Coordinates of N, CA and C in Angstrom, one line a residue:
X30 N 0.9 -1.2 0.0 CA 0.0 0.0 0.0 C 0.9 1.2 0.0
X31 N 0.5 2.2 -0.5 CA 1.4 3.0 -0.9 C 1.7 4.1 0.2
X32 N 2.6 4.8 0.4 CA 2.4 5.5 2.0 C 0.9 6.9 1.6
X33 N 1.7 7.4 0.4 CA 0.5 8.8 0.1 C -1.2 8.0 0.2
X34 N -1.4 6.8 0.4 CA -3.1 6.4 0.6 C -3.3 6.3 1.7
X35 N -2.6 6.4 2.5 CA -3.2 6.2 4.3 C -4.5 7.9 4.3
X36 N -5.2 7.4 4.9 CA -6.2 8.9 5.2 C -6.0 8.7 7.3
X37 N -5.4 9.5 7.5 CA -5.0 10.2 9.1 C -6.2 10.4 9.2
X38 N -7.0 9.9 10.7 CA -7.8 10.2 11.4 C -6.7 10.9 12.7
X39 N -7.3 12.0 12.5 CA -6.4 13.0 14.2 C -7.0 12.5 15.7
X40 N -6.3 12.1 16.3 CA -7.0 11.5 17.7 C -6.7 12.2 18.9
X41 N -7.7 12.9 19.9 CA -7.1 13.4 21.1 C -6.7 12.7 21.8
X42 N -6.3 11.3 21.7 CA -6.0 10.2 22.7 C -4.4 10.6 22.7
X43 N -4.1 10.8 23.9 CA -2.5 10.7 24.2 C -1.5 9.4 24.9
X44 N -1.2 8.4 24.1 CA -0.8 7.1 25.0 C 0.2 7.5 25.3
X45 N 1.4 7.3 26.0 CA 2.5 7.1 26.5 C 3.0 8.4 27.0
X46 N 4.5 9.0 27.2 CA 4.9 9.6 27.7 C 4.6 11.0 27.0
X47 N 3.8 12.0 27.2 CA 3.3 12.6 26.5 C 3.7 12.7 25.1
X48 N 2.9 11.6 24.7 CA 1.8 11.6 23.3 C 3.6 11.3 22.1
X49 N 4.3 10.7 23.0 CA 5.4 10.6 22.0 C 5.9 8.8 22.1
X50 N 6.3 8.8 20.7 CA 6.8 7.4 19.9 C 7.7 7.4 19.3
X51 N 8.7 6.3 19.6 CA 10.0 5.9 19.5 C 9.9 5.0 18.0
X52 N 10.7 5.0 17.0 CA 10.6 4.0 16.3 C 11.8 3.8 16.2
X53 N 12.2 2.2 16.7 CA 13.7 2.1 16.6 C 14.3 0.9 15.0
X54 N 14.8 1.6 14.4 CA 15.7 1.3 13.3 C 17.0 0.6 13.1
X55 N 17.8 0.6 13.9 CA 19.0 0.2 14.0 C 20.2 1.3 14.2
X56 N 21.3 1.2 13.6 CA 22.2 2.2 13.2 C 23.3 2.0 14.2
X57 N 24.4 2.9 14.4 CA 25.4 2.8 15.2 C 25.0 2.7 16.4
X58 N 23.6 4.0 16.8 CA 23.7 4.7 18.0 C 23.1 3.0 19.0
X59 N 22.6 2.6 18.3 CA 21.8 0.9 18.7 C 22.9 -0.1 18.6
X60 N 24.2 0.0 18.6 CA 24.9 -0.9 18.3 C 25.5 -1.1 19.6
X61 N 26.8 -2.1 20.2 CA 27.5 -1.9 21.2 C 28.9 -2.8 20.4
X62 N 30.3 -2.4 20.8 CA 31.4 -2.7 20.7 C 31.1 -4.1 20.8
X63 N 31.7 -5.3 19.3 CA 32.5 -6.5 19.9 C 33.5 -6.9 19.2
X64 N 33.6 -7.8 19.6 CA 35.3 -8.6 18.5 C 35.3 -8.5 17.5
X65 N 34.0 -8.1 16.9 CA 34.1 -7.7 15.3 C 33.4 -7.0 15.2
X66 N 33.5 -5.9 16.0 CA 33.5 -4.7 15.5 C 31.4 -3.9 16.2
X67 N 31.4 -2.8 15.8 CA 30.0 -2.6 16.1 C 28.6 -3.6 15.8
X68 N 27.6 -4.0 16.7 CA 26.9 -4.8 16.1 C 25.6 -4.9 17.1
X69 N 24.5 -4.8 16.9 CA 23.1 -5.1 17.4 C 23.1 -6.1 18.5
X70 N 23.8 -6.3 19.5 CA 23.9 -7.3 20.7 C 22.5 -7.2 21.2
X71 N 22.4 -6.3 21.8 CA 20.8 -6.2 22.5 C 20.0 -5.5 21.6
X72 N 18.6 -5.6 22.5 CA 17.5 -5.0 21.2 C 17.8 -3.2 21.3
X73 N 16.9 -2.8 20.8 CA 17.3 -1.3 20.6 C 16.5 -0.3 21.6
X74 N 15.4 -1.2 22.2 CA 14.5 -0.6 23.2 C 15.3 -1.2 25.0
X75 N 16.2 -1.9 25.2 CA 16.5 -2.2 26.3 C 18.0 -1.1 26.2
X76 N 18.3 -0.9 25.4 CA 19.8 0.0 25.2 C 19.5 1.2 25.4
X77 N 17.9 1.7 24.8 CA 17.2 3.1 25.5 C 17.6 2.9 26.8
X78 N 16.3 2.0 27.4 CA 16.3 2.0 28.9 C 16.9 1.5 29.4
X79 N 18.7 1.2 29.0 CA 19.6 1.1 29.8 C 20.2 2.5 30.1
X80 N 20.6 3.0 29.2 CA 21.6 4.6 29.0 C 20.6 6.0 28.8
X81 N 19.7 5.8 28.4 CA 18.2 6.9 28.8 C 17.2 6.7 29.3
X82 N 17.1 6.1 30.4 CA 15.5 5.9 30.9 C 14.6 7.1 31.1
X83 N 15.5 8.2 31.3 CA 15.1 9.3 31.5 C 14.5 10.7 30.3
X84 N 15.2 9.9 29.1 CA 14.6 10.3 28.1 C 13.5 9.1 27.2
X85 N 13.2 8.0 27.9 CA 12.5 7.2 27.1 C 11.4 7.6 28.2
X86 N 11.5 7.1 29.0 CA 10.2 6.8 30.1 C 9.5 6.0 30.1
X87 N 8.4 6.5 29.6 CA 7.0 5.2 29.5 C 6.4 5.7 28.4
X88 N 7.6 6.4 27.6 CA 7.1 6.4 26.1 C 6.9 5.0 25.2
X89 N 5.9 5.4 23.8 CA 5.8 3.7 23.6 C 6.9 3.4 22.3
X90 N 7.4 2.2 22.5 CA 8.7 2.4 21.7 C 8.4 0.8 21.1
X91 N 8.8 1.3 19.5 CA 8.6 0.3 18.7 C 9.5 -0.2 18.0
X92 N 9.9 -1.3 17.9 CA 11.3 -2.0 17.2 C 11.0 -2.4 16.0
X93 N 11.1 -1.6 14.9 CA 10.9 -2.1 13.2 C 12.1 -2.8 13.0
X94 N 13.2 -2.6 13.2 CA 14.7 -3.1 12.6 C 15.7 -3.1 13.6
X95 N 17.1 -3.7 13.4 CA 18.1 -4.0 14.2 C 19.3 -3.8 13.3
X96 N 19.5 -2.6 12.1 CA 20.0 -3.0 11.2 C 21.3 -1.6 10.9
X97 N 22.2 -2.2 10.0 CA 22.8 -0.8 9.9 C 22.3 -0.2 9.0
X98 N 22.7 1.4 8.6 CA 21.6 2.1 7.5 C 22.0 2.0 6.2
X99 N 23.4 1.6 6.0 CA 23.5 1.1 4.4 C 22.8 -0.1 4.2
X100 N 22.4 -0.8 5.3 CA 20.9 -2.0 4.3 C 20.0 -1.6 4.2
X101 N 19.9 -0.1 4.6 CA 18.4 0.2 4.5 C 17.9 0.6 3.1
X102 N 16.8 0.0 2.7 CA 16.1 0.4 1.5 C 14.9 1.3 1.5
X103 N 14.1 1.3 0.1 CA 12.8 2.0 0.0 C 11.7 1.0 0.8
X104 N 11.8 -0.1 0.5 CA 10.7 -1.1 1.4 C 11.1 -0.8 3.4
X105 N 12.3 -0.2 3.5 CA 12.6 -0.3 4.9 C 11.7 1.1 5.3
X106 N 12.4 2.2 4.5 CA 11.7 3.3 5.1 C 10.2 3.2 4.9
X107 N 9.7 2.4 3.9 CA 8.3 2.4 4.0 C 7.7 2.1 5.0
X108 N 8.1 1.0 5.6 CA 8.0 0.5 7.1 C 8.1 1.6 8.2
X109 N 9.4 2.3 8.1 CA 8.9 3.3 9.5 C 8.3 4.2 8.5
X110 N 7.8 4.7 7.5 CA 6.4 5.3 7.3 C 5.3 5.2 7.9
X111 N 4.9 3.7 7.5 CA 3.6 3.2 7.9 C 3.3 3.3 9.4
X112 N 4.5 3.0 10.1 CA 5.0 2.9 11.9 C 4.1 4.4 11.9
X113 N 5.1 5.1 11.8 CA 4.9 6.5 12.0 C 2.9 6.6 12.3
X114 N 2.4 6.6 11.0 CA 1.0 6.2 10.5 C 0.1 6.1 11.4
X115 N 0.8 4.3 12.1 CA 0.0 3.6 12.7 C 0.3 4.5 14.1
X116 N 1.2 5.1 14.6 CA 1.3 6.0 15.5 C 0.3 7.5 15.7
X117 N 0.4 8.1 14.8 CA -1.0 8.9 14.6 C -2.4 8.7 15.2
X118 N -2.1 7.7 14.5 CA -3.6 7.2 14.3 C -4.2 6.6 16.1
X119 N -2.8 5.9 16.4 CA -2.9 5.6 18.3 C -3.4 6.8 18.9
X120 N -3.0 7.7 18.3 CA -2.8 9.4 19.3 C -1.6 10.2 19.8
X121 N -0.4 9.7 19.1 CA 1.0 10.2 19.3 C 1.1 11.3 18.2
X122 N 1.4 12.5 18.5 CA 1.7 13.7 18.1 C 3.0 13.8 17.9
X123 N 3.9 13.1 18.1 CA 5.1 13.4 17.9 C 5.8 12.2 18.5
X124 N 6.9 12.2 17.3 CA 7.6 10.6 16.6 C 9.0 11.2 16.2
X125 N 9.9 10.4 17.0 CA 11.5 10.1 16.8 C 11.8 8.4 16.8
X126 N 12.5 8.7 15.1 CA 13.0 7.5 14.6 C 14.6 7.7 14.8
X127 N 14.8 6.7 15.2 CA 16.3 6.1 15.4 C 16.5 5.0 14.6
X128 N 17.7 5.9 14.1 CA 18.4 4.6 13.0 C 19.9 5.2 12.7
X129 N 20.2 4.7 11.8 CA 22.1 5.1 11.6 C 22.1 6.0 10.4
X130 N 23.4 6.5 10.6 CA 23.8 8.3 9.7 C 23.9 7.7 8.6
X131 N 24.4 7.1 7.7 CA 24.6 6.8 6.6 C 23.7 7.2 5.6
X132 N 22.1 6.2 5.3 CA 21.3 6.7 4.5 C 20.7 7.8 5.2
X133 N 20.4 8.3 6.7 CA 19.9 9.5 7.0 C 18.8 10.4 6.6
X134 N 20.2 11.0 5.6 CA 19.4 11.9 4.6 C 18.4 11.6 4.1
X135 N 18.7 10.6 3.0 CA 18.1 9.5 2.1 C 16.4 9.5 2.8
X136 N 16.3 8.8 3.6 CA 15.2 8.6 4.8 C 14.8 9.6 5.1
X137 N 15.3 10.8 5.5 CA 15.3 12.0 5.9 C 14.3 13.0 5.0
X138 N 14.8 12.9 3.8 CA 14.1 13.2 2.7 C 12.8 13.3 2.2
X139 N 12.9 11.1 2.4 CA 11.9 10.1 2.2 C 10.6 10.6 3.1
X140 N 10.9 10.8 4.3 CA 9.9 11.0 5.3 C 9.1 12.5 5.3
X141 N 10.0 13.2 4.6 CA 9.6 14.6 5.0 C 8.2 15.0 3.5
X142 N 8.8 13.8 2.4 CA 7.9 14.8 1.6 C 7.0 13.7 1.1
X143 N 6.7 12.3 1.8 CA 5.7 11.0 1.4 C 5.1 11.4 2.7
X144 N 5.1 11.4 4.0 CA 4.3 11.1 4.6 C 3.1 12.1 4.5
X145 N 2.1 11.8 5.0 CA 0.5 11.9 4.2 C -0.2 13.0 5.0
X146 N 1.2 14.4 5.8 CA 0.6 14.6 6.9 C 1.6 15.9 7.3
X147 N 1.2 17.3 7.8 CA 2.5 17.7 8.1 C 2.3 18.5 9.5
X148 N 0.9 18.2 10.3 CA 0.7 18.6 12.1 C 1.6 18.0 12.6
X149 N 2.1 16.8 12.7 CA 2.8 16.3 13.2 C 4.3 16.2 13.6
X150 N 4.6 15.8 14.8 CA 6.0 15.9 14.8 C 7.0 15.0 14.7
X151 N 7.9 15.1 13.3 CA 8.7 13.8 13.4 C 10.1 13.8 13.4
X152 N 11.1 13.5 14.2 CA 12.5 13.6 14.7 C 13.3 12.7 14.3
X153 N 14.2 12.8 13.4 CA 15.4 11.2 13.0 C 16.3 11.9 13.6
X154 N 17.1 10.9 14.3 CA 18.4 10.7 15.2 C 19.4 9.9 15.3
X155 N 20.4 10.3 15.4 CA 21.3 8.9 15.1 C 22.3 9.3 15.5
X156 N 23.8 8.5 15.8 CA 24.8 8.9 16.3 C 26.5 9.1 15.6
X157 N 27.4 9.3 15.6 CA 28.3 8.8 15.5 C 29.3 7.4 16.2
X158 N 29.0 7.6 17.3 CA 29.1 6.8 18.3 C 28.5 5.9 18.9
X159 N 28.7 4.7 19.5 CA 27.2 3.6 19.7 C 26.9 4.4 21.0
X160 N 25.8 4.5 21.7 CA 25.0 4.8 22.8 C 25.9 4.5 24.1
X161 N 26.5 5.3 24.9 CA 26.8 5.0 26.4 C 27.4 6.1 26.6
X162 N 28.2 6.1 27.8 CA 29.2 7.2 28.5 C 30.0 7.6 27.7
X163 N 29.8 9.3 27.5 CA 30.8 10.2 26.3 C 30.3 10.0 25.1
X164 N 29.1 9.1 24.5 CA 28.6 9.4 23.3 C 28.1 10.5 22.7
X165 N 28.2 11.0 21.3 CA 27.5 11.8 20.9 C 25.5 11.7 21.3
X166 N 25.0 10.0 21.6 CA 24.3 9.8 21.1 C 23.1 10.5 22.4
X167 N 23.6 10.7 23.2 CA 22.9 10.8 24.9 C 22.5 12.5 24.0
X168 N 23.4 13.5 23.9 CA 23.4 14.4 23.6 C 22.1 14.5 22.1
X169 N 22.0 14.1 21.5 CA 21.6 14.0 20.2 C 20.0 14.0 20.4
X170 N 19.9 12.6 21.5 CA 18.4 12.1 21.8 C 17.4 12.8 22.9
X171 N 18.8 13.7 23.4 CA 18.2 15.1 24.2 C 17.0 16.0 23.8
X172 N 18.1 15.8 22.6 CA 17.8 17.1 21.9 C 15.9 16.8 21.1
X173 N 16.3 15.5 20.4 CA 15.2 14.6 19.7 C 14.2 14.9 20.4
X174 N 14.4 15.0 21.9 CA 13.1 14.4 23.0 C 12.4 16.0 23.0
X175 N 13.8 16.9 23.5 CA 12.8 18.0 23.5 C 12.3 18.7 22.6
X176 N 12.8 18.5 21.3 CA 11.9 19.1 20.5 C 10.6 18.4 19.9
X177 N 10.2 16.9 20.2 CA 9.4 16.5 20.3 C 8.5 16.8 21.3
X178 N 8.5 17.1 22.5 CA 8.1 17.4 23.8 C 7.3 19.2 23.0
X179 N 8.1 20.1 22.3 CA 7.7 21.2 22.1 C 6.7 21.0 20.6
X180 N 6.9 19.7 19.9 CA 6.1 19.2 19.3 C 6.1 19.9 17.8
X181 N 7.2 20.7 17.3 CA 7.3 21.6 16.2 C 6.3 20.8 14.9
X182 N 5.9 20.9 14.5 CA 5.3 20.3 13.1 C 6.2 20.5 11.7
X183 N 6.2 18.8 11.3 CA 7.2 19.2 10.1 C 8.5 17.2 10.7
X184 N 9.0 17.4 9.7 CA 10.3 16.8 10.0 C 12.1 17.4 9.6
X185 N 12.1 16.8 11.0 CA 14.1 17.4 11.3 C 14.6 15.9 11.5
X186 N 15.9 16.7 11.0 CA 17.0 15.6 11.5 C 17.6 16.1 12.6
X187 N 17.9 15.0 13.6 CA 18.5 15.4 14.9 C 19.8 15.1 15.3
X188 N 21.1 15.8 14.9 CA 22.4 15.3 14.7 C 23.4 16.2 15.4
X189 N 24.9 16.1 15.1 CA 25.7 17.2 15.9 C 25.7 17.3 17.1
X190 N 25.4 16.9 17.8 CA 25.7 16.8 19.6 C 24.8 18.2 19.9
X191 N 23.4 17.5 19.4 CA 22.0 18.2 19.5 C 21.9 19.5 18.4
X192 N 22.2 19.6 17.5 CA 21.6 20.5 16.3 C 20.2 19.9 15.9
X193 N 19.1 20.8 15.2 CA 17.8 20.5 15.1 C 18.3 20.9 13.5
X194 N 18.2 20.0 12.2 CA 18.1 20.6 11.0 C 16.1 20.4 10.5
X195 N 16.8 21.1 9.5 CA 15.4 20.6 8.6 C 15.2 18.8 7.6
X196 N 15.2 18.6 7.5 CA 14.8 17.2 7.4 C 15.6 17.4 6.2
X197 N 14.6 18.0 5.1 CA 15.4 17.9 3.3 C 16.0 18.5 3.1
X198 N 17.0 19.0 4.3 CA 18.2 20.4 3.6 C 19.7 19.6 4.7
X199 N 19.0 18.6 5.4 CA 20.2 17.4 5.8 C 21.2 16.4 4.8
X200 N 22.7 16.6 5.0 CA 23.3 16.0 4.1 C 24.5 16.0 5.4
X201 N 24.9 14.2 4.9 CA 26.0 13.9 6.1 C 27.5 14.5 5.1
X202 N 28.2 15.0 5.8 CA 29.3 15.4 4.6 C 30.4 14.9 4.9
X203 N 30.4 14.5 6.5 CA 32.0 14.1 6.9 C 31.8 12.6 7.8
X204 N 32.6 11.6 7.7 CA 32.4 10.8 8.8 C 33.4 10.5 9.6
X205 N 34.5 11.2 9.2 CA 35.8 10.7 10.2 C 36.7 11.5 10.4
X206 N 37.6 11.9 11.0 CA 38.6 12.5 11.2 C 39.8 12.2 11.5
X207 N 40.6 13.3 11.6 CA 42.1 12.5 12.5 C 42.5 13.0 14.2
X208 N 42.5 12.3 14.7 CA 42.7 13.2 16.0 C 43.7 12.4 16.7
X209 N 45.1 13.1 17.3 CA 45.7 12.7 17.7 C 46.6 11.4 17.0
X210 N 46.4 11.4 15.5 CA 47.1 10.5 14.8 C 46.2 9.7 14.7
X211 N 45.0 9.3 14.9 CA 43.9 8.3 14.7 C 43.0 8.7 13.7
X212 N 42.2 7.8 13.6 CA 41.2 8.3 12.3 C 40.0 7.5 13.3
X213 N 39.2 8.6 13.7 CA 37.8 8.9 14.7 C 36.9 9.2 13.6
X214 N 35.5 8.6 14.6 CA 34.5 9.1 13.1 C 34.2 10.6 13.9
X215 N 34.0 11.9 13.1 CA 33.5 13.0 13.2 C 32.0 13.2 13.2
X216 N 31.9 14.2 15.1 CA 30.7 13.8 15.6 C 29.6 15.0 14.7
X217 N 30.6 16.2 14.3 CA 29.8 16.8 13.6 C 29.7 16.5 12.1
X218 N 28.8 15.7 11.6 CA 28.6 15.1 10.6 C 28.1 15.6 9.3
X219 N 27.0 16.5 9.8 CA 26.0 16.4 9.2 C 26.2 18.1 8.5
X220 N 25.6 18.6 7.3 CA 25.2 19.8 7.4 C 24.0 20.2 7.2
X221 N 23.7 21.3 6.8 CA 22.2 22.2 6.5 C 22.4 22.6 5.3
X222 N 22.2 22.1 4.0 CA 22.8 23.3 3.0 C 21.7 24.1 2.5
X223 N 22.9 25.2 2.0 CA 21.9 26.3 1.6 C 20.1 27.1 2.8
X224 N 20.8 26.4 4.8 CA 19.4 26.6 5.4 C 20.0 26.3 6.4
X225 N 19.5 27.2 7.3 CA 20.2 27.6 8.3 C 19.8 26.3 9.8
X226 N 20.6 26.4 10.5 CA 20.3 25.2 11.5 C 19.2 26.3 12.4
X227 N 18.1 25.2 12.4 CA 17.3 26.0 13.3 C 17.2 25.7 14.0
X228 N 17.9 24.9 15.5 CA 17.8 24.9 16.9 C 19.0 24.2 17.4
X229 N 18.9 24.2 18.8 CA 20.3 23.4 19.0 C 20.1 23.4 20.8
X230 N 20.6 22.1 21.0 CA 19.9 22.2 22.6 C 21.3 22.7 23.7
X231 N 20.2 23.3 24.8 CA 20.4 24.2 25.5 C 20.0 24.0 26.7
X232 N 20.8 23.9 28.1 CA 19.9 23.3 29.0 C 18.7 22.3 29.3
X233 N 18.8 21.5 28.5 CA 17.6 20.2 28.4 C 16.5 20.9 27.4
X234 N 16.7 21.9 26.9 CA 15.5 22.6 25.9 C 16.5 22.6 24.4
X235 N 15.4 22.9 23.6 CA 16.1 23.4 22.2 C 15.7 24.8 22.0
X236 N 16.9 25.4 21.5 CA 16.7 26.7 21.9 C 16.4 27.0 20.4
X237 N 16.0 27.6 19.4 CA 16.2 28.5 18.3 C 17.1 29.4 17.9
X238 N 17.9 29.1 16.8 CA 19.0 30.1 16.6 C 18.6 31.7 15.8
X239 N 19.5 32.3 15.8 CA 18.4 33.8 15.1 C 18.2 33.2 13.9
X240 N 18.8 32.7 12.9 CA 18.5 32.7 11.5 C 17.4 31.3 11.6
X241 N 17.5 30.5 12.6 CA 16.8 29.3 12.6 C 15.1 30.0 12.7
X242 N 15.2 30.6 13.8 CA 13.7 31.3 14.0 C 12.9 32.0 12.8
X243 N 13.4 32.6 11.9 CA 13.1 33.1 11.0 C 12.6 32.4 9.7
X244 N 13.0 30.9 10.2 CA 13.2 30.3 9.0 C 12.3 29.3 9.6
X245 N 12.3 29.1 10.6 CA 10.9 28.7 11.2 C 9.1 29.2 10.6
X246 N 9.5 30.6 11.2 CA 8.6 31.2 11.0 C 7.8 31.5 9.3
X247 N 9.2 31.2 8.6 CA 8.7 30.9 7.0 C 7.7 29.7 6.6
X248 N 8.1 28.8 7.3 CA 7.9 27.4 7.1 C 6.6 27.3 7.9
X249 N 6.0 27.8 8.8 CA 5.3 27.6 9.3 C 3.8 28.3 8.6
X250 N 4.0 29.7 7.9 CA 3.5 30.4 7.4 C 2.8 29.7 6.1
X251 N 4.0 29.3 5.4 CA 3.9 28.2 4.1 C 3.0 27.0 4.5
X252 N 2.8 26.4 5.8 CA 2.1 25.6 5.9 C 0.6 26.0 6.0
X253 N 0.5 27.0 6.9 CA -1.0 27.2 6.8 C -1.0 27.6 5.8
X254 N -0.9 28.5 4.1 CA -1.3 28.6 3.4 C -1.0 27.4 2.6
X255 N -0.7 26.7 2.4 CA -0.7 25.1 2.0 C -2.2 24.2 2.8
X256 N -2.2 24.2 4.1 CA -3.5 24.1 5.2 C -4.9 24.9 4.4
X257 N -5.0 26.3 4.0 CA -5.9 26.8 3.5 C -6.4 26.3 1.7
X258 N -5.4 26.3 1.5 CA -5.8 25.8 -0.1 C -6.1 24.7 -0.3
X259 N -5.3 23.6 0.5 CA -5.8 22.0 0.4 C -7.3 21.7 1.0
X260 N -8.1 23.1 2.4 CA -9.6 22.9 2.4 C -10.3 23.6 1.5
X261 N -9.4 24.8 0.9 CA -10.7 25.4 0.3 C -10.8 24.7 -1.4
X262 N -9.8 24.0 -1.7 CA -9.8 23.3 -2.9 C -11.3 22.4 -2.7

């Protein structure tokens, strides 16, 4: 079924930790260190609530995949599409997918201009680093939580040791560096091109940058006149 045919019924029902859903994907940030290297040891919802309980809570969290994001395909992102969907439709206002930097964008893209819907809030996150002590990834899903918690409408990607981008102006550009004579993956990965980063967290909040707020405020304008023509059509 195609994602553009779902028809969204809006629900005042709020299940879980205010009205927000987890869709877990795979990727580094879900991975942990072994003898060969990074790899899906445990599921992706116990590695939350090992290293964030505090940002998971008794939110409801769904495991589509266990995977890294170079396997990810069109039939994968369809899946957290549909996830997404079926989350709606429960009464969740706002949705953070976790999965790995690689295809990102790709997904990032995928999500921002197929899904069938634009009240809603939806957050992709991922790390450089697998999830625990000194990860980029604790920082990242901070960020994810509170701007889902403020519930922005639209989709961002959530990268950089908490930067808030725009979803289709995300592009990963760097993955590694040298530091100290090593070759490290580089936590700031990601950029905004041609669009300015619009938030970046700030004492457990995401704050808005000046050029981000403005550019907010474009986007938001565009939607209600997009909102007015699609009823009065």
């Amino acid at each position: 079924m195609a994602i553009t045919s779902y028809a969204v019924e809006k629900s005042t029902e709020q299940r879980g930790h205010r009205g927000i859903q987890f869709h877990l994907a795979g990727g580094t940030i879900l991975s942990e260190p072994t003898p060969y290297g990074l790899m899906p040891v445990s599921s992706g919802e116990e590695l939350l609530r090992r290293y964030a309980p505090e940002i998971v809570g008794d939110a409801c969290v769904t495991q589509l995949k266990q995977m890294d994001s170079t396997d990810m395909h069109f039939e994968d992102y369809k899946k957290v599409a549909e996830s997404i969907v079926g989350g709606v439709r429960n009464g969740h206002k706002s949705h953070i997918v976790v999965q790995g930097t690689d295809t990102m964008p790709y997904g990032a893209a995928f999500l921002s201009l197929r899904l069938p819907f634009k009240d809603y809030h939806v957050g992709i996150v991922g790390s450089m680093y697998p999830i625990g002590e000194g990860s980029d990834a604790l920082c990242n899903l901070r960020a994810a939580f509170a701007a889902a918690e403020q519930g922005w409408p639209g989709t961002y990607v959530i990268m950089n040791n908490g930067e808030v981008l725009r979803a289709s102006r995300a592009v990963k550009t760097r993955a590694n560096k040298v530091f100290r004579g090593e070759i490290v993956p580089e936590v700031h990965s990601f950029q905004s091109l041609h669009y300015p980063v619009l938030a970046r967290l700030s004492d457990g909040s995401v704050e808005y940058t000046r050029r981000g707020k403005s550019a907010q405020k474009r986007f938001l304008k565009r939607k209600e006149r997009d909102d007015f023509l699609r009823t009065s059509l």
